[in-house]
Structure formats: structure tokens, C-alpha cells
mmCIF file with all atom_site columns, C-alpha atoms in Angstrom:
data_model
loop_
_atom_site.group_PDB
_atom_site.id
_atom_site.type_symbol
_atom_site.label_atom_id
_atom_site.label_alt_id
_atom_site.label_comp_id
_atom_site.label_asym_id
_atom_site.label_entity_id
_atom_site.label_seq_id
_atom_site.pdbx_PDB_ins_code
_atom_site.Cartn_x
_atom_site.Cartn_y
_atom_site.Cartn_z
_atom_site.occupancy
_atom_site.B_iso_or_equiv
_atom_site.pdbx_formal_charge
_atom_site.auth_seq_id
_atom_site.auth_comp_id
_atom_site.auth_asym_id
_atom_site.auth_atom_id
_atom_site.pdbx_PDB_model_num
ATOM 1   C CA . MET A 1 1   ? 91.186  141.528 50.237 1.00 0.00 ? 1   MET A CA 1
ATOM 2   C CA . LYS A 1 2   ? 91.154  142.091 46.516 1.00 0.00 ? 2   LYS A CA 1
ATOM 3   C CA . LYS A 1 3   ? 89.073  145.224 47.003 1.00 0.00 ? 3   LYS A CA 1
ATOM 4   C CA . PHE A 1 4   ? 91.356  146.734 49.144 1.00 0.00 ? 4   PHE A CA 1
ATOM 5   C CA . PHE A 1 5   ? 94.426  146.072 47.039 1.00 0.00 ? 5   PHE A CA 1
ATOM 6   C CA . PHE A 1 6   ? 92.618  147.502 44.140 1.00 0.00 ? 6   PHE A CA 1
ATOM 7   C CA . PHE A 1 7   ? 91.597  150.659 46.004 1.00 0.00 ? 7   PHE A CA 1
ATOM 8   C CA . GLN A 1 8   ? 95.322  150.998 46.918 1.00 0.00 ? 8   GLN A CA 1
ATOM 9   C CA . THR A 1 9   ? 96.380  150.474 43.393 1.00 0.00 ? 9   THR A CA 1
ATOM 10  C CA . LEU A 1 10  ? 93.960  152.962 42.180 1.00 0.00 ? 10  LEU A CA 1
ATOM 11  C CA . LEU A 1 11  ? 94.916  155.665 44.780 1.00 0.00 ? 11  LEU A CA 1
ATOM 12  C CA . LEU A 1 12  ? 98.741  155.353 43.880 1.00 0.00 ? 12  LEU A CA 1
ATOM 13  C CA . ALA A 1 13  ? 97.847  155.778 40.182 1.00 0.00 ? 13  ALA A CA 1
ATOM 14  C CA . LEU A 1 14  ? 95.701  158.629 40.926 1.00 0.00 ? 14  LEU A CA 1
ATOM 15  C CA . PHE A 1 15  ? 98.540  160.166 43.003 1.00 0.00 ? 15  PHE A CA 1
ATOM 16  C CA . MET A 1 16  ? 101.171 159.746 40.112 1.00 0.00 ? 16  MET A CA 1
ATOM 17  C CA . LEU A 1 17  ? 98.780  161.331 37.729 1.00 0.00 ? 17  LEU A CA 1
ATOM 18  C CA . VAL A 1 18  ? 98.063  164.208 39.774 1.00 0.00 ? 18  VAL A CA 1
ATOM 19  C CA . SER A 1 19  ? 101.481 164.940 40.432 1.00 0.00 ? 19  SER A CA 1
ATOM 20  C CA . CYS A 1 20  ? 102.802 164.708 37.141 1.00 0.00 ? 20  CYS A CA 1
ATOM 21  C CA . SER A 1 21  ? 99.821  166.692 35.714 1.00 0.00 ? 21  SER A CA 1
ATOM 22  C CA . SER A 1 22  ? 100.590 169.599 38.138 1.00 0.00 ? 22  SER A CA 1
ATOM 23  C CA . THR A 1 23  ? 103.886 170.180 36.689 1.00 0.00 ? 23  THR A CA 1
ATOM 24  C CA . SER A 1 24  ? 102.642 169.845 33.262 1.00 0.00 ? 24  SER A CA 1
ATOM 25  C CA . GLY A 1 25  ? 99.701  172.421 34.295 1.00 0.00 ? 25  GLY A CA 1
ATOM 26  C CA . ASP A 1 26  ? 102.341 174.800 35.921 1.00 0.00 ? 26  ASP A CA 1
ATOM 27  C CA . PHE A 1 27  ? 104.434 174.787 32.588 1.00 0.00 ? 27  PHE A CA 1
ATOM 28  C CA . ILE A 1 28  ? 101.221 175.243 30.349 1.00 0.00 ? 28  ILE A CA 1
ATOM 29  C CA . SER A 1 29  ? 100.044 177.892 32.597 1.00 0.00 ? 29  SER A CA 1
ATOM 30  C CA . ALA A 1 30  ? 103.276 179.792 32.376 1.00 0.00 ? 30  ALA A CA 1
ATOM 31  C CA . TYR A 1 31  ? 103.478 179.622 28.721 1.00 0.00 ? 31  TYR A CA 1
ATOM 32  C CA . GLU A 1 32  ? 99.844  180.678 28.177 1.00 0.00 ? 32  GLU A CA 1
ATOM 33  C CA . GLU A 1 33  ? 100.201 183.596 30.557 1.00 0.00 ? 33  GLU A CA 1
ATOM 34  C CA . ALA A 1 34  ? 103.355 184.788 28.972 1.00 0.00 ? 34  ALA A CA 1
ATOM 35  C CA . THR A 1 35  ? 101.607 184.395 25.412 1.00 0.00 ? 35  THR A CA 1
ATOM 36  C CA . LYS A 1 36  ? 98.807  186.424 26.512 1.00 0.00 ? 36  LYS A CA 1
ATOM 37  C CA . GLU A 1 37  ? 101.162 189.076 27.918 1.00 0.00 ? 37  GLU A CA 1
ATOM 38  C CA . LEU A 1 38  ? 102.749 189.186 24.592 1.00 0.00 ? 38  LEU A CA 1
ATOM 39  C CA . GLY A 1 39  ? 99.470  190.451 23.011 1.00 0.00 ? 39  GLY A CA 1
ATOM 40  C CA . SER A 1 40  ? 99.717  193.749 24.622 1.00 0.00 ? 40  SER A CA 1
ATOM 41  C CA . ALA A 1 41  ? 103.461 194.227 24.040 1.00 0.00 ? 41  ALA A CA 1
ATOM 42  C CA . THR A 1 42  ? 104.372 197.422 22.093 1.00 0.00 ? 42  THR A CA 1
ATOM 43  C CA . SER A 1 43  ? 108.204 197.167 21.730 1.00 0.00 ? 43  SER A CA 1
ATOM 44  C CA . ASN A 1 44  ? 111.199 194.791 21.905 1.00 0.00 ? 44  ASN A CA 1
ATOM 45  C CA . ASP A 1 45  ? 111.544 195.968 25.483 1.00 0.00 ? 45  ASP A CA 1
ATOM 46  C CA . ASP A 1 46  ? 108.334 194.641 26.571 1.00 0.00 ? 46  ASP A CA 1
ATOM 47  C CA . CYS A 1 47  ? 108.961 191.442 24.730 1.00 0.00 ? 47  CYS A CA 1
ATOM 48  C CA . ASP A 1 48  ? 112.330 191.279 26.634 1.00 0.00 ? 48  ASP A CA 1
ATOM 49  C CA . ARG A 1 49  ? 110.779 191.823 30.214 1.00 0.00 ? 49  ARG A CA 1
ATOM 50  C CA . ILE A 1 50  ? 107.853 189.215 29.328 1.00 0.00 ? 50  ILE A CA 1
ATOM 51  C CA . HIS A 1 51  ? 110.583 186.670 28.135 1.00 0.00 ? 51  HIS A CA 1
ATOM 52  C CA . ASP A 1 52  ? 112.643 187.334 31.262 1.00 0.00 ? 52  ASP A CA 1
ATOM 53  C CA . LYS A 1 53  ? 109.446 186.805 33.651 1.00 0.00 ? 53  LYS A CA 1
ATOM 54  C CA . LEU A 1 54  ? 108.832 183.507 31.873 1.00 0.00 ? 54  LEU A CA 1
ATOM 55  C CA . MET A 1 55  ? 112.267 182.648 32.301 1.00 0.00 ? 55  MET A CA 1
ATOM 56  C CA . HIS A 1 56  ? 112.297 183.016 36.094 1.00 0.00 ? 56  HIS A CA 1
ATOM 57  C CA . ARG A 1 57  ? 108.697 181.243 36.292 1.00 0.00 ? 57  ARG A CA 1
ATOM 58  C CA . LEU A 1 58  ? 110.056 178.166 34.240 1.00 0.00 ? 58  LEU A CA 1
ATOM 59  C CA . TYR A 1 59  ? 112.900 178.242 36.718 1.00 0.00 ? 59  TYR A CA 1
ATOM 60  C CA . GLU A 1 60  ? 110.771 178.138 39.664 1.00 0.00 ? 60  GLU A CA 1
ATOM 61  C CA . ILE A 1 61  ? 108.943 175.278 38.460 1.00 0.00 ? 61  ILE A CA 1
ATOM 62  C CA . THR A 1 62  ? 112.044 173.080 37.921 1.00 0.00 ? 62  THR A CA 1
ATOM 63  C CA . GLN A 1 63  ? 113.024 173.914 41.486 1.00 0.00 ? 63  GLN A CA 1
ATOM 64  C CA . GLU A 1 64  ? 109.687 172.861 42.905 1.00 0.00 ? 64  GLU A CA 1
ATOM 65  C CA . ASP A 1 65  ? 109.490 169.303 41.241 1.00 0.00 ? 65  ASP A CA 1
ATOM 66  C CA . PRO A 1 66  ? 112.763 167.422 40.859 1.00 0.00 ? 66  PRO A CA 1
ATOM 67  C CA . ASP A 1 67  ? 110.935 165.315 38.198 1.00 0.00 ? 67  ASP A CA 1
ATOM 68  C CA . TRP A 1 68  ? 110.061 168.336 36.045 1.00 0.00 ? 68  TRP A CA 1
ATOM 69  C CA . GLU A 1 69  ? 111.412 166.649 32.912 1.00 0.00 ? 69  GLU A CA 1
ATOM 70  C CA . LYS A 1 70  ? 108.646 164.033 32.799 1.00 0.00 ? 70  LYS A CA 1
ATOM 71  C CA . ALA A 1 71  ? 106.182 166.889 32.240 1.00 0.00 ? 71  ALA A CA 1
ATOM 72  C CA . LEU A 1 72  ? 107.862 167.919 29.018 1.00 0.00 ? 72  LEU A CA 1
ATOM 73  C CA . GLU A 1 73  ? 106.664 164.905 27.313 1.00 0.00 ? 73  GLU A CA 1
ATOM 74  C CA . ASP A 1 74  ? 103.299 166.035 27.568 1.00 0.00 ? 74  ASP A CA 1
ATOM 75  C CA . GLU A 1 75  ? 101.845 167.268 24.254 1.00 0.00 ? 75  GLU A CA 1
ATOM 76  C CA . ASP A 1 76  ? 99.899  170.107 25.758 1.00 0.00 ? 76  ASP A CA 1
ATOM 77  C CA . VAL A 1 77  ? 103.237 171.411 27.147 1.00 0.00 ? 77  VAL A CA 1
ATOM 78  C CA . LYS A 1 78  ? 104.896 171.036 23.924 1.00 0.00 ? 78  LYS A CA 1
ATOM 79  C CA . LYS A 1 79  ? 101.781 172.848 22.141 1.00 0.00 ? 79  LYS A CA 1
ATOM 80  C CA . ALA A 1 80  ? 102.121 175.688 24.821 1.00 0.00 ? 80  ALA A CA 1
ATOM 81  C CA . TYR A 1 81  ? 105.515 176.225 23.976 1.00 0.00 ? 81  TYR A CA 1
ATOM 82  C CA . GLN A 1 82  ? 105.075 176.318 20.390 1.00 0.00 ? 82  GLN A CA 1
ATOM 83  C CA . GLU A 1 83  ? 102.342 178.949 20.714 1.00 0.00 ? 83  GLU A CA 1
ATOM 84  C CA . TRP A 1 84  ? 104.493 180.974 22.994 1.00 0.00 ? 84  TRP A CA 1
ATOM 85  C CA . ASN A 1 85  ? 107.276 180.759 20.336 1.00 0.00 ? 85  ASN A CA 1
ATOM 86  C CA . GLU A 1 86  ? 105.087 181.729 17.495 1.00 0.00 ? 86  GLU A CA 1
ATOM 87  C CA . ALA A 1 87  ? 103.410 184.703 19.524 1.00 0.00 ? 87  ALA A CA 1
ATOM 88  C CA . LEU A 1 88  ? 107.315 185.747 20.289 1.00 0.00 ? 88  LEU A CA 1
ATOM 89  C CA . LYS A 1 89  ? 108.198 185.873 16.661 1.00 0.00 ? 89  LYS A CA 1
ATOM 90  C CA . ASN A 1 90  ? 105.059 187.965 15.894 1.00 0.00 ? 90  ASN A CA 1
ATOM 91  C CA . ALA A 1 91  ? 105.339 190.354 18.784 1.00 0.00 ? 91  ALA A CA 1
ATOM 92  C CA . THR A 1 92  ? 109.000 191.331 17.981 1.00 0.00 ? 92  THR A CA 1
ATOM 93  C CA . THR A 1 93  ? 110.321 193.580 15.225 1.00 0.00 ? 93  THR A CA 1
ATOM 94  C CA . ASP A 1 94  ? 113.534 193.253 13.076 1.00 0.00 ? 94  ASP A CA 1
ATOM 95  C CA . ASN A 1 95  ? 113.898 189.490 13.997 1.00 0.00 ? 95  ASN A CA 1
ATOM 96  C CA . HIS A 1 96  ? 114.599 190.390 17.711 1.00 0.00 ? 96  HIS A CA 1
ATOM 97  C CA . TRP A 1 97  ? 113.569 187.112 18.829 1.00 0.00 ? 97  TRP A CA 1
ATOM 98  C CA . PHE A 1 98  ? 116.068 185.309 16.932 1.00 0.00 ? 98  PHE A CA 1
ATOM 99  C CA . PHE A 1 99  ? 118.723 186.653 19.502 1.00 0.00 ? 99  PHE A CA 1
ATOM 100 C CA . MET A 1 100 ? 116.757 185.653 22.554 1.00 0.00 ? 100 MET A CA 1
ATOM 101 C CA . VAL A 1 101 ? 117.457 182.752 24.584 1.00 0.00 ? 101 VAL A CA 1
ATOM 102 C CA . PHE A 1 102 ? 115.110 179.782 24.053 1.00 0.00 ? 102 PHE A CA 1
ATOM 103 C CA . CYS A 1 103 ? 112.360 179.602 26.760 1.00 0.00 ? 103 CYS A CA 1
ATOM 104 C CA . THR A 1 104 ? 112.761 176.083 27.719 1.00 0.00 ? 104 THR A CA 1
ATOM 105 C CA . PRO A 1 105 ? 113.174 174.660 31.450 1.00 0.00 ? 105 PRO A CA 1
ATOM 106 C CA . GLU A 1 106 ? 116.690 173.697 30.435 1.00 0.00 ? 106 GLU A CA 1
ATOM 107 C CA . CYS A 1 107 ? 117.531 177.122 29.353 1.00 0.00 ? 107 CYS A CA 1
ATOM 108 C CA . ALA A 1 108 ? 115.929 178.704 32.126 1.00 0.00 ? 108 ALA A CA 1
ATOM 109 C CA . ILE A 1 109 ? 117.901 176.795 34.581 1.00 0.00 ? 109 ILE A CA 1
ATOM 110 C CA . GLU A 1 110 ? 121.185 177.919 32.943 1.00 0.00 ? 110 GLU A CA 1
ATOM 111 C CA . TYR A 1 111 ? 119.939 181.261 32.594 1.00 0.00 ? 111 TYR A CA 1
ATOM 112 C CA . CYS A 1 112 ? 118.568 182.048 36.068 1.00 0.00 ? 112 CYS A CA 1
ATOM 113 C CA . GLN A 1 113 ? 121.889 180.350 37.515 1.00 0.00 ? 113 GLN A CA 1
ATOM 114 C CA . LYS A 1 114 ? 124.066 182.854 35.941 1.00 0.00 ? 114 LYS A CA 1
ATOM 115 C CA . MET A 1 115 ? 122.423 185.791 37.321 1.00 0.00 ? 115 MET A CA 1
#
């Protein structure tokens, strides 16, 4: 009986870990893909297009998982966001990034719902 209870507890813990890491992974993947795309941006218009695409992807992720806010506590998500932010600053000219909406899930929700 103890083995059965232990096995159930282990499965529940694994399920919780996988469900949380899936959303974290989605956020990380979205930021990394957008950061990579910025490497080939040749103008502020390209950066705007990549930014808008990322905002829509972040919005989609928040709609797929009602507990998406938990994933933002993940250090890897924070790191991916910081790398995106730095790449955006480097890819734009004339401080264009300064006038862009932050690419956070919270801002993405507001941004996409206005459209």
C-alpha cells in the first residue's frame, strides 16, 4: 500500500512539474525565436514586425494556460526576456525600442485585446 501511495504522489508531482515547465518552455521558446529573428533585422520596421509577432505569441500562450503567471517566476524565462530586451535595444536605431510596448505577457494581453 505504501508503494502505491508513493507512486501516486510521484506521478502527481511529475504532472505538476511538466505542466508548469511546458508554459515556461513556451515563453522561453517565444523569446528565443524572436531574439534570433532580430539578428537579421535591417530596419526599425523589421523590429516592429518581430515585436508584434512576439506579442501575439505571448498572448496565445496566456490564453492556452490559465496559470501562466506561475511560469514567469522561472529564472530561465526571466533570462530569455532580458536577452530579448537587450537584442531589441541593439537591433533598433535612434532609440526606437524606447517607444515600444514591453514584451511581457501582461502587456501582450492588453495589446492584443485592444486590436
